[in-house]
Tab-separated table of C-alpha atoms (C1' of nucleotides) in Angstrom:
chain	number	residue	atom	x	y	z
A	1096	UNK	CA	-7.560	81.829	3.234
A	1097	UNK	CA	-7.898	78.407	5.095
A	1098	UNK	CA	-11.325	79.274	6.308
A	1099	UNK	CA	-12.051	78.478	2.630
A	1100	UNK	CA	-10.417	75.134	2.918
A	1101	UNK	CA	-11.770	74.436	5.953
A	1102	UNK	CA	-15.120	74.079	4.846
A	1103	UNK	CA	-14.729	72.351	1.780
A	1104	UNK	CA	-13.492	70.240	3.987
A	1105	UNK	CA	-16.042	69.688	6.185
A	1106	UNK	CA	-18.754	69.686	3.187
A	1107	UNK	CA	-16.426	67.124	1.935
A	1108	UNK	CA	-17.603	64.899	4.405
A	1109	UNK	CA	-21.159	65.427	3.673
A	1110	UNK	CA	-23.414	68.258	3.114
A	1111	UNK	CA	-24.539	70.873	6.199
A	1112	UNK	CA	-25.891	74.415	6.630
A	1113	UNK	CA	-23.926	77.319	7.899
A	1114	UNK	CA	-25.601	76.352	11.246
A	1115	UNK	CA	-24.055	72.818	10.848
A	1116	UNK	CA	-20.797	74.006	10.221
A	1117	UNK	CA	-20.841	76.993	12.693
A	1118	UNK	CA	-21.185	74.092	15.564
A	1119	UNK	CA	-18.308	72.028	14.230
A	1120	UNK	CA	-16.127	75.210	14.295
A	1121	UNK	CA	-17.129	75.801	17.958
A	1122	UNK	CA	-16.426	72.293	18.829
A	1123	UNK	CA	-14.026	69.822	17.246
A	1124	UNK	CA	-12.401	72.528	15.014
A	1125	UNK	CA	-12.035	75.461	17.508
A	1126	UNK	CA	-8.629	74.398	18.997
A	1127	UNK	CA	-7.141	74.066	15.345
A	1128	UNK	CA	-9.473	77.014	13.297
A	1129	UNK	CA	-11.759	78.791	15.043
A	1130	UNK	CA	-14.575	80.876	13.112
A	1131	UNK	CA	-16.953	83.796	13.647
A	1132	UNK	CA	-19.992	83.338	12.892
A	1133	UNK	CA	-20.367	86.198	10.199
A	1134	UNK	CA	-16.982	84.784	8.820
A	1135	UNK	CA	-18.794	81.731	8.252
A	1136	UNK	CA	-22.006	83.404	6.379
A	1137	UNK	CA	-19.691	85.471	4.349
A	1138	UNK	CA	-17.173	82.971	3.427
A	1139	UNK	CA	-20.358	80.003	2.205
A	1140	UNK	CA	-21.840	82.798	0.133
A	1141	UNK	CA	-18.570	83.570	-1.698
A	1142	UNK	CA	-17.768	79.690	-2.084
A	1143	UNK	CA	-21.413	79.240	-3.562
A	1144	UNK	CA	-20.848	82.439	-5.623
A	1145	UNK	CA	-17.291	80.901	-6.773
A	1146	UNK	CA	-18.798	77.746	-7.593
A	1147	UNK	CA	-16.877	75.745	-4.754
A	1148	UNK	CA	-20.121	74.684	-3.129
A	1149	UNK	CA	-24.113	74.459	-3.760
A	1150	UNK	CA	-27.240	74.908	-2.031
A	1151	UNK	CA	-28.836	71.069	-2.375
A	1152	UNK	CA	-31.522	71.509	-0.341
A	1153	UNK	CA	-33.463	74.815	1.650
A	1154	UNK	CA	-35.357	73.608	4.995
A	1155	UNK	CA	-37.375	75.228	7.501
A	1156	UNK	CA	-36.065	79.042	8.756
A	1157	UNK	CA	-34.441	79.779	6.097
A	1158	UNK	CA	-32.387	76.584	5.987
A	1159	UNK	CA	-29.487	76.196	2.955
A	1160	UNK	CA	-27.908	72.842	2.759
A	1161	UNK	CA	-24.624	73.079	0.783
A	1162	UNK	CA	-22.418	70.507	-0.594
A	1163	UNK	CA	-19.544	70.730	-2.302
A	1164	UNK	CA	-19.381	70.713	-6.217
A	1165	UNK	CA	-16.122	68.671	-8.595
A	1166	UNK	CA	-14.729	71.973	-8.654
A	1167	UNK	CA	-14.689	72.478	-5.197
A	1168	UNK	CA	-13.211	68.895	-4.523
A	1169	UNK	CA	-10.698	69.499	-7.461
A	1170	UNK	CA	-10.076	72.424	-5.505
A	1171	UNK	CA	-9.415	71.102	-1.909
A	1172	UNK	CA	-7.058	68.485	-3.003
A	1173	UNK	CA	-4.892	70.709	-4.767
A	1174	UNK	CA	-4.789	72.577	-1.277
A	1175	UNK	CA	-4.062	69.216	0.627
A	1176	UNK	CA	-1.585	67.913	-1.659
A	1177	UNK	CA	0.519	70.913	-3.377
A	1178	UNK	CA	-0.190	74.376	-1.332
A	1179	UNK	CA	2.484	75.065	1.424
A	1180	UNK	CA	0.790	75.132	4.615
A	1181	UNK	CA	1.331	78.685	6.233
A	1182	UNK	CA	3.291	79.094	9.760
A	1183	UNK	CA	2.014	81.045	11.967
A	1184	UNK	CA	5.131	82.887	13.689
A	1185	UNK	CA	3.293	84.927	15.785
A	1186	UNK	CA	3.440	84.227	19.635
A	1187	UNK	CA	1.946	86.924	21.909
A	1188	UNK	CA	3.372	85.089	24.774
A	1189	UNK	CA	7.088	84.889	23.628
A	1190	UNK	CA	7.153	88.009	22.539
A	1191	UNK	CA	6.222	88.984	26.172
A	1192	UNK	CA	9.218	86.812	27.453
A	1193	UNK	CA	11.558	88.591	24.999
A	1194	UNK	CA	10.781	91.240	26.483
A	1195	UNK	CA	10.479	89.869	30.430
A	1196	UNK	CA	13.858	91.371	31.720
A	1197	UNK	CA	11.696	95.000	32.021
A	1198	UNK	CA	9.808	93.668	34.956
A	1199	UNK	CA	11.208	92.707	38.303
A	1200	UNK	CA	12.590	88.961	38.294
A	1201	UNK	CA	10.009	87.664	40.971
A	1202	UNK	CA	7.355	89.021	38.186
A	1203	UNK	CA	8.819	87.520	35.591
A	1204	UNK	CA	8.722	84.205	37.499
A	1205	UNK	CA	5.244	84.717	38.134
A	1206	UNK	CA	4.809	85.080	34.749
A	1207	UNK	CA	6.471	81.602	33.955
A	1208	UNK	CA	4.655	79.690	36.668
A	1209	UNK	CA	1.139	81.146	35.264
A	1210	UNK	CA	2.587	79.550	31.885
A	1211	UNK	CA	3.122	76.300	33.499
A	1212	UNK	CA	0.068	76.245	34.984
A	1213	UNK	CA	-2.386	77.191	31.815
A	1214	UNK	CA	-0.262	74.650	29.990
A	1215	UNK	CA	-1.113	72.019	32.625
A	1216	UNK	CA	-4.535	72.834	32.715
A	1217	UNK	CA	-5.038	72.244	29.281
A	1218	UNK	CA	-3.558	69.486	28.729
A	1219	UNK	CA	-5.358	67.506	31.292
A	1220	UNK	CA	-8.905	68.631	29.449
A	1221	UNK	CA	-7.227	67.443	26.411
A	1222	UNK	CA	-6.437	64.238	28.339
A	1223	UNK	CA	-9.826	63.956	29.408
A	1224	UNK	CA	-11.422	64.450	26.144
A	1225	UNK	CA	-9.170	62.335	24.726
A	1226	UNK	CA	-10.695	59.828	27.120
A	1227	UNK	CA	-14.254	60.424	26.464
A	1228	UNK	CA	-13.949	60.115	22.589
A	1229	UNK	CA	-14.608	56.885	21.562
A	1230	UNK	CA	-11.872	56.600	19.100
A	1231	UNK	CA	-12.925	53.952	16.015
A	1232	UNK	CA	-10.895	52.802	13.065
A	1233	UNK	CA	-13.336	55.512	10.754
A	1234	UNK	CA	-10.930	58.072	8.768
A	1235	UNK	CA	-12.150	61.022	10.626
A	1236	UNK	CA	-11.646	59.443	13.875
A	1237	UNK	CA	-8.007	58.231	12.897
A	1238	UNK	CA	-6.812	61.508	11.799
A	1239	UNK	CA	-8.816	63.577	14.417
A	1240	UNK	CA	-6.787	61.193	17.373
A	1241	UNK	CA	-3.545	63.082	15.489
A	1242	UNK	CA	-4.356	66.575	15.648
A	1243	UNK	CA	-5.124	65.903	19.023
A	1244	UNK	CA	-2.305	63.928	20.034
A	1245	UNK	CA	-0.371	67.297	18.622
A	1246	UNK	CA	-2.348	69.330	21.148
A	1247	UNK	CA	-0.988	66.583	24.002
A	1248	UNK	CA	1.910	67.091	23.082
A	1249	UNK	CA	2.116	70.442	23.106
A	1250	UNK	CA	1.176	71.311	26.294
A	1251	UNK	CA	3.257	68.870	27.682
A	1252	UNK	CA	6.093	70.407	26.160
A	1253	UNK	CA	5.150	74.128	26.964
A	1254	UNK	CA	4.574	73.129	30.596
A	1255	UNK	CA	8.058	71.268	31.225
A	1256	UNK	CA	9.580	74.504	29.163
A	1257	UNK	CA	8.319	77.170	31.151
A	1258	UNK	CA	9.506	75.174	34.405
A	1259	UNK	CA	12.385	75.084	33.548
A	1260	UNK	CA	12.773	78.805	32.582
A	1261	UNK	CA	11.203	79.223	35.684
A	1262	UNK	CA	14.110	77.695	37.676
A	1263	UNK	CA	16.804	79.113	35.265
A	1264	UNK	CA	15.312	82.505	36.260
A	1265	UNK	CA	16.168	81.878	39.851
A	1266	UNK	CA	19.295	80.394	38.539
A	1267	UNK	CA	20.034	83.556	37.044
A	1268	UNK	CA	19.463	85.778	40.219
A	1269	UNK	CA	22.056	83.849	41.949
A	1270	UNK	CA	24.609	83.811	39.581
A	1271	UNK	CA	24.178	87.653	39.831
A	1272	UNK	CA	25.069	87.387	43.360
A	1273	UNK	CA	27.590	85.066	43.453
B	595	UNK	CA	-2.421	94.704	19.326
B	596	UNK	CA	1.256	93.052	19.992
B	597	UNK	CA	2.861	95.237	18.168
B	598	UNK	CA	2.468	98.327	19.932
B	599	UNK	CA	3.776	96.421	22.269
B	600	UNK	CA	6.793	95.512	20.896
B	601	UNK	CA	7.495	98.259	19.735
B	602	UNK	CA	7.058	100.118	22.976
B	603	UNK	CA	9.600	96.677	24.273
B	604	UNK	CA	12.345	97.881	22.137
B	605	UNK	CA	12.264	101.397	22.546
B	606	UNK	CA	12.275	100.779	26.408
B	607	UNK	CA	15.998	99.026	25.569
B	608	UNK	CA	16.892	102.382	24.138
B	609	UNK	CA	15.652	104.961	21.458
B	610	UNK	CA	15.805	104.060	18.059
B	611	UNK	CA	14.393	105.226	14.323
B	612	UNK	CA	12.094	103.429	12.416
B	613	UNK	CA	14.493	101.758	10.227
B	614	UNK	CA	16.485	100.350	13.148
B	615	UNK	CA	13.293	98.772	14.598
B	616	UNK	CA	12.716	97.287	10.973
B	617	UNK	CA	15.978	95.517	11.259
B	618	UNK	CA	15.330	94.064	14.758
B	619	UNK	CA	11.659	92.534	13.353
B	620	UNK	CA	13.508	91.302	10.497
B	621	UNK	CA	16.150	89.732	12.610
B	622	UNK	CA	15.957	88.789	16.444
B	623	UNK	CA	12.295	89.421	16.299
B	624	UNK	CA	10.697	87.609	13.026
B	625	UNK	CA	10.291	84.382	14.714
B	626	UNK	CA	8.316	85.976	17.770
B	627	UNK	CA	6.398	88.881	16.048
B	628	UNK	CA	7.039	89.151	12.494
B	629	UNK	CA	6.350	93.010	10.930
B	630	UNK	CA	6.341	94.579	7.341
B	631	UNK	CA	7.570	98.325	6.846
B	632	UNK	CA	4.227	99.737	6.385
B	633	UNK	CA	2.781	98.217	9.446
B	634	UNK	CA	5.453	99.517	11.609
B	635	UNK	CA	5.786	103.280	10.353
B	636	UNK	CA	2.300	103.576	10.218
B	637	UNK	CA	2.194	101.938	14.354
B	638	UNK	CA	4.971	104.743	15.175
B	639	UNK	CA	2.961	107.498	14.307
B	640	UNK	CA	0.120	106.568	15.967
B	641	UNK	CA	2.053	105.876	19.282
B	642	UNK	CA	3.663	109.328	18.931
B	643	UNK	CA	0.202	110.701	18.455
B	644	UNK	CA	-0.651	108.859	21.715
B	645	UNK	CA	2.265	110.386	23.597
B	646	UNK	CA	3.349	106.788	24.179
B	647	UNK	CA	6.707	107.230	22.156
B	648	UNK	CA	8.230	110.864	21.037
B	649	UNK	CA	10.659	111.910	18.502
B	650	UNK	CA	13.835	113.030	20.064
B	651	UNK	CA	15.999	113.469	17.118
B	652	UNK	CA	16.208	114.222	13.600
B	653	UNK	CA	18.612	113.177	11.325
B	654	UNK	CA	19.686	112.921	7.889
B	655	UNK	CA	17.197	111.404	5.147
B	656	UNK	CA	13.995	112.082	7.613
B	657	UNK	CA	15.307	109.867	9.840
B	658	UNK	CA	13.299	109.977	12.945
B	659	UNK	CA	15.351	108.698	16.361
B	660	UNK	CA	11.765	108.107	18.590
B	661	UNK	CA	12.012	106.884	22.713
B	662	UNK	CA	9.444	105.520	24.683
B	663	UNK	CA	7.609	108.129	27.298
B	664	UNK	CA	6.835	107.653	31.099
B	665	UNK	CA	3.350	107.183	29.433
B	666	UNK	CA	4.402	104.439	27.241
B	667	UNK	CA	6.305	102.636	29.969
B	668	UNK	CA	3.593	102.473	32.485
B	669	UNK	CA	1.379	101.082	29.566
B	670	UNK	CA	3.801	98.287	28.162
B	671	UNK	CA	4.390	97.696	32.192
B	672	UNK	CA	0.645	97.543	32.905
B	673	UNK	CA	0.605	95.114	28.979
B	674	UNK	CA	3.760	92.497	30.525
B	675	UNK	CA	2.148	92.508	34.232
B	676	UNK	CA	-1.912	92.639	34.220
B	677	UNK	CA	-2.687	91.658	30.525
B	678	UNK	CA	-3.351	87.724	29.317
B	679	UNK	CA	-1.310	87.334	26.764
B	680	UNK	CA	-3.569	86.022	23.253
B	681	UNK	CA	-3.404	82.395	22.582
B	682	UNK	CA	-3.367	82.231	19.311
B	683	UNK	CA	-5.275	78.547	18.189
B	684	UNK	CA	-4.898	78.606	14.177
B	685	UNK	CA	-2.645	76.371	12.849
B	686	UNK	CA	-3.128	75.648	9.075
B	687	UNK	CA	-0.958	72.614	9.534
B	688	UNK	CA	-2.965	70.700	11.950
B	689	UNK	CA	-5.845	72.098	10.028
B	690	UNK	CA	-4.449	69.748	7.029
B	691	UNK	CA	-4.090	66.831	9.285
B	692	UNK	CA	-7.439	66.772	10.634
B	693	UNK	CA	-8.626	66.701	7.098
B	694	UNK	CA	-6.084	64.003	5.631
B	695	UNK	CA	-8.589	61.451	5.197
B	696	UNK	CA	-9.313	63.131	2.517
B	697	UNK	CA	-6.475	61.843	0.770
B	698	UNK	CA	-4.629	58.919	-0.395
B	699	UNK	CA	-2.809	57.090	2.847
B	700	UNK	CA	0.796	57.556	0.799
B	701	UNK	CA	0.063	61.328	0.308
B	702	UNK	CA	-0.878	61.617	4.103
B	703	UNK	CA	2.072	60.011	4.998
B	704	UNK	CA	4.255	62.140	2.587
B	705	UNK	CA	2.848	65.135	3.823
B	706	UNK	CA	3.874	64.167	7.454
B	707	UNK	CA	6.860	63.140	6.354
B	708	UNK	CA	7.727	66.263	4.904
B	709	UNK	CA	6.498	67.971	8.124
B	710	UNK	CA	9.164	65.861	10.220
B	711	UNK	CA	12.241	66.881	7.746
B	712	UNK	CA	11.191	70.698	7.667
B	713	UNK	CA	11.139	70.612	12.018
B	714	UNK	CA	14.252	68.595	11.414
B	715	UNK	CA	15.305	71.723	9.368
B	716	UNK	CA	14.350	74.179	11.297
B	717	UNK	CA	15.467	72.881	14.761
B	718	UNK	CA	18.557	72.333	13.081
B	719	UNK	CA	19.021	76.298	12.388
B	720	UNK	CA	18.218	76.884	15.172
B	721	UNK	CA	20.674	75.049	16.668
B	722	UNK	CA	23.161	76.644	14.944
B	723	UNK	CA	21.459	79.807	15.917
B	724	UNK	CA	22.025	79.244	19.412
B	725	UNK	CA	25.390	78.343	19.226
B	726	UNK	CA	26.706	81.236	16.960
B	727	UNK	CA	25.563	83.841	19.705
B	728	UNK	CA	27.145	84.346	22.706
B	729	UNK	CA	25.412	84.707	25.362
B	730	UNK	CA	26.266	86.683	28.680
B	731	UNK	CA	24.554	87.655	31.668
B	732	UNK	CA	22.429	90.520	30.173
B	733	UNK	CA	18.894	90.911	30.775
B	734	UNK	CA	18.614	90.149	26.892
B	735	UNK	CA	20.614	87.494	26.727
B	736	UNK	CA	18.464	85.775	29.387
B	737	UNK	CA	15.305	86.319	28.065
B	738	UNK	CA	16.088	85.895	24.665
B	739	UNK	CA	18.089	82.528	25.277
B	740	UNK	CA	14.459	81.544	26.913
B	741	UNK	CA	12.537	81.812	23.593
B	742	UNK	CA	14.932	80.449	21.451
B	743	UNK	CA	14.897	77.322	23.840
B	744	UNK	CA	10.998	76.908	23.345
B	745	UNK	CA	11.958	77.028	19.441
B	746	UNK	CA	14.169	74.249	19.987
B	747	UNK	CA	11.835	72.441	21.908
B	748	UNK	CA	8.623	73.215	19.630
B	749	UNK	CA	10.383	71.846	16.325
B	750	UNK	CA	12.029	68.873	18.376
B	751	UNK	CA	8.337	68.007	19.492
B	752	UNK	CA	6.592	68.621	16.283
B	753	UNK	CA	9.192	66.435	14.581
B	754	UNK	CA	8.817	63.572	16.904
B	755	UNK	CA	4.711	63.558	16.754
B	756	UNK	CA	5.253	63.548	12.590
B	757	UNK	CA	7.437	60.501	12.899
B	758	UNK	CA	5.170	59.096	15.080
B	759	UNK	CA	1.944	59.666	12.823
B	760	UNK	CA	3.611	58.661	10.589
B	761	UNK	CA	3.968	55.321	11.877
B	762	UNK	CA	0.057	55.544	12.920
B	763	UNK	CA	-0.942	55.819	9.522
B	764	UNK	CA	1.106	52.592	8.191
B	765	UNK	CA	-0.619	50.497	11.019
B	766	UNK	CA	-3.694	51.991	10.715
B	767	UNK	CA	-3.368	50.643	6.835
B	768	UNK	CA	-2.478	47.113	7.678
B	769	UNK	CA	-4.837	47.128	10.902
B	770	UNK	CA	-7.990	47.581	8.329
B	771	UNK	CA	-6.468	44.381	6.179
B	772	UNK	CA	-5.888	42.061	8.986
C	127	DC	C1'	31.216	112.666	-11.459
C	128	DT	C1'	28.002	109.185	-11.772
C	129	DT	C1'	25.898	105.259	-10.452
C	130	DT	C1'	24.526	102.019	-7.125
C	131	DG	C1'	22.984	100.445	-2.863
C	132	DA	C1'	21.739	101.164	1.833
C	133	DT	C1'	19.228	104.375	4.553
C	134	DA	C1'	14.792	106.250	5.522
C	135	DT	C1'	9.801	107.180	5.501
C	136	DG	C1'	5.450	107.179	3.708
C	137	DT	C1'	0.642	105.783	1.183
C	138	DC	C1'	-2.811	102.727	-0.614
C	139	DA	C1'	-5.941	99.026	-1.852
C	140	DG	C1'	-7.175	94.675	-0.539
C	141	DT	C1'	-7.922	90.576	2.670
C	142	DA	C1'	-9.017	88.189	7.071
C	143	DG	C1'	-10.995	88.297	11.264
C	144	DT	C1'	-13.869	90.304	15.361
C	145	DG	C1'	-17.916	91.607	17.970
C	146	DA	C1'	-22.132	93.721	17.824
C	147	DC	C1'	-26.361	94.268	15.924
C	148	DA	C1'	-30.519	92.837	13.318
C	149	DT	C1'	-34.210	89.739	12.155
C	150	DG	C1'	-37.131	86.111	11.664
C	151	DT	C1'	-38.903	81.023	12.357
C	152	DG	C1'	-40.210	76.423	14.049
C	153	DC	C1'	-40.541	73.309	18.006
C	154	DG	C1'	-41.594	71.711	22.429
C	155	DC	C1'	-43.211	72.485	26.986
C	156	DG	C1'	-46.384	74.002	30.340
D	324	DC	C1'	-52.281	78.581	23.094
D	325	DG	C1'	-48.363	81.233	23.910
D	326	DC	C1'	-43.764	81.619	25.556
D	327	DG	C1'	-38.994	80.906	25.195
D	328	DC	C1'	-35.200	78.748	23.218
D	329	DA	C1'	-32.694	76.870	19.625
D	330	DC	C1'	-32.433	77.320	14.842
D	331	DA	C1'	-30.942	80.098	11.034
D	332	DT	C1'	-28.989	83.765	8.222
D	333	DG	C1'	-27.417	88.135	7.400
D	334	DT	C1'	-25.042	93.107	7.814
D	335	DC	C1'	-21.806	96.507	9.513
D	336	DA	C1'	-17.939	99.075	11.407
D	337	DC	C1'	-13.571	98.328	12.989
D	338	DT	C1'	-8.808	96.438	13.468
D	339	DA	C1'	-4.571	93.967	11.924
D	340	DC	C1'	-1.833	92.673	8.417
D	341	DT	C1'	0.078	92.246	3.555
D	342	DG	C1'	2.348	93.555	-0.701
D	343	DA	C1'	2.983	96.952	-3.879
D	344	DC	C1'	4.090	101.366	-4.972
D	345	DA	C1'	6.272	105.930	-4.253
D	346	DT	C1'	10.022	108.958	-3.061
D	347	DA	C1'	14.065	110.992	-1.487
D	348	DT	C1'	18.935	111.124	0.430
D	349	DC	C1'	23.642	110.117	1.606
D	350	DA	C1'	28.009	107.396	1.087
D	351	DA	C1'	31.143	104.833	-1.227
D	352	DA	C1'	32.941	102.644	-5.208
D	353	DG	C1'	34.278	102.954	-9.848
DNA sequence: CTTTGATATGTCAGTAGTGACATGTGCGCG
DNA sequence: CGCGCACATGTCACTACTGACATATCAAAG
């Protein structure tokens, strides 16, 4: 249920409409929590309905401003400070290495170099947004240069793994022969 | 839908009942592609009913021994070689951190400090992991020595970045007094 | 012989998330 | 003035996953 948390987050910060928050979820959020839109809807009207959150203000089209009530606030810092954050075990793409000995080795090596490759790609547009944020000493900005400095190093580390997998699989066809 | 797939991965090692499958999600398989019982039964049927699997023994207690079909290898062949594999993006954790300003700087940096000793923790098992099984040349042993590497690598990174923010948020505390 | 635990499969209600569809409005540009 | 786009919210059917409940059997230990 971090969709929850997520947006008392964010109307922690200050208040916003769905439409707000739907653009923060497609930008700065969508590499750590991405959101459907009719998630979104659903999830303010159950937070407003719960009490979490209040319409402050309706604008033009239909427009609800929310902002987040004590309860709500009581709320998120229980969730920062005393809930477990959940892992997330599940990994499409290991589970396809697992299982990577059912194809031929040169596929399987094709497999790792495609790995290599996405992970190299996306660290460099990490890289280069890192660049093009102007990076203050504001909260947001201080804790936002973390998450992403997680996502650096991630890909970095994926990348240098599945090279060297790559090359162990080669390894491995040798040894076979030898 | 991974675990059709996984399914359809194990079975293509050899036939196996329900219950046996169970104990290889539980085990080898719960830090790739975790399962509960009533996902997986349910998945077997409806892979039988899609002549991807078939039951090719009975035996006592209901037990169902089920092996993967010509059908079922040409589609987890197809899955391994033409599909992308998901990326999945959520991560609760990082979720937290982007949202930490939202707290007190010593409960930030406990909370990354408890994220350091739990990688610590788990990198450590998994050390321990790797060196209680002995691997050979089999096709498993390859493959699966691959993923447990990225494990190792994952919590040794993740470990590293919380030390390091860590550290960030300490400056960043005395860089706003001086 | 009885009890216990591992073997073995199944159902069900509830939650989270997806993608498509539906609908209407205000703003700026030509 | 009217056209199109961005603004703005909502619903719906479907899929994946979870945790609890239900049920029965065989083997071994006491």
């Amino acid at each position: 249920m971090s969709l929850r948390h997520a947006l008392l987050g964010l109307l922690a910060h200050g208040s916003a409409s769905g439409y707000d928050l739907l653009g923060t979820f497609q930008g700065s959020l969508a590499n750590v929590w991405p959101a459907t839109q009719s998630q979104l809807y659903g999830e303010l009207n159950r937070l407003a309905d719960a009490g979490l959150i209040s319409v402050v203000a309706e604008g033009p089209r239909g427009r609800k401003e929310y902002a987040i009530t004590d309860t709500g606030r009581a709320e998120l810092q229980r969730w920062l400070t005393e809930e477990e954050p959940e892992r997330n075990r599940r990994n499409d793409m290991l589970l396809r290495v697992f299982l990577l000995d059912l194809v031929e080795p040169a596929q399987a090596r094709a497999f790792l170099d495609r790995e290599a490759a996405l992970a190299a790609e996306r660290h460099e547009s990490l890289r280069k947004l890192d660049e093009s944020i102007e990076w203050d000493d504001s909260p947001l900005s201080r804790y936002g240069r973390l998450t992403l400095e997680w996502g650096l190093r991630a890909t970095a580390m994926h990348r240098e793994w599945a090279e060297w997998a790559a090359a162990r699989i080669d390894a491995g066809g040798r040894r076979r022969g030898g």
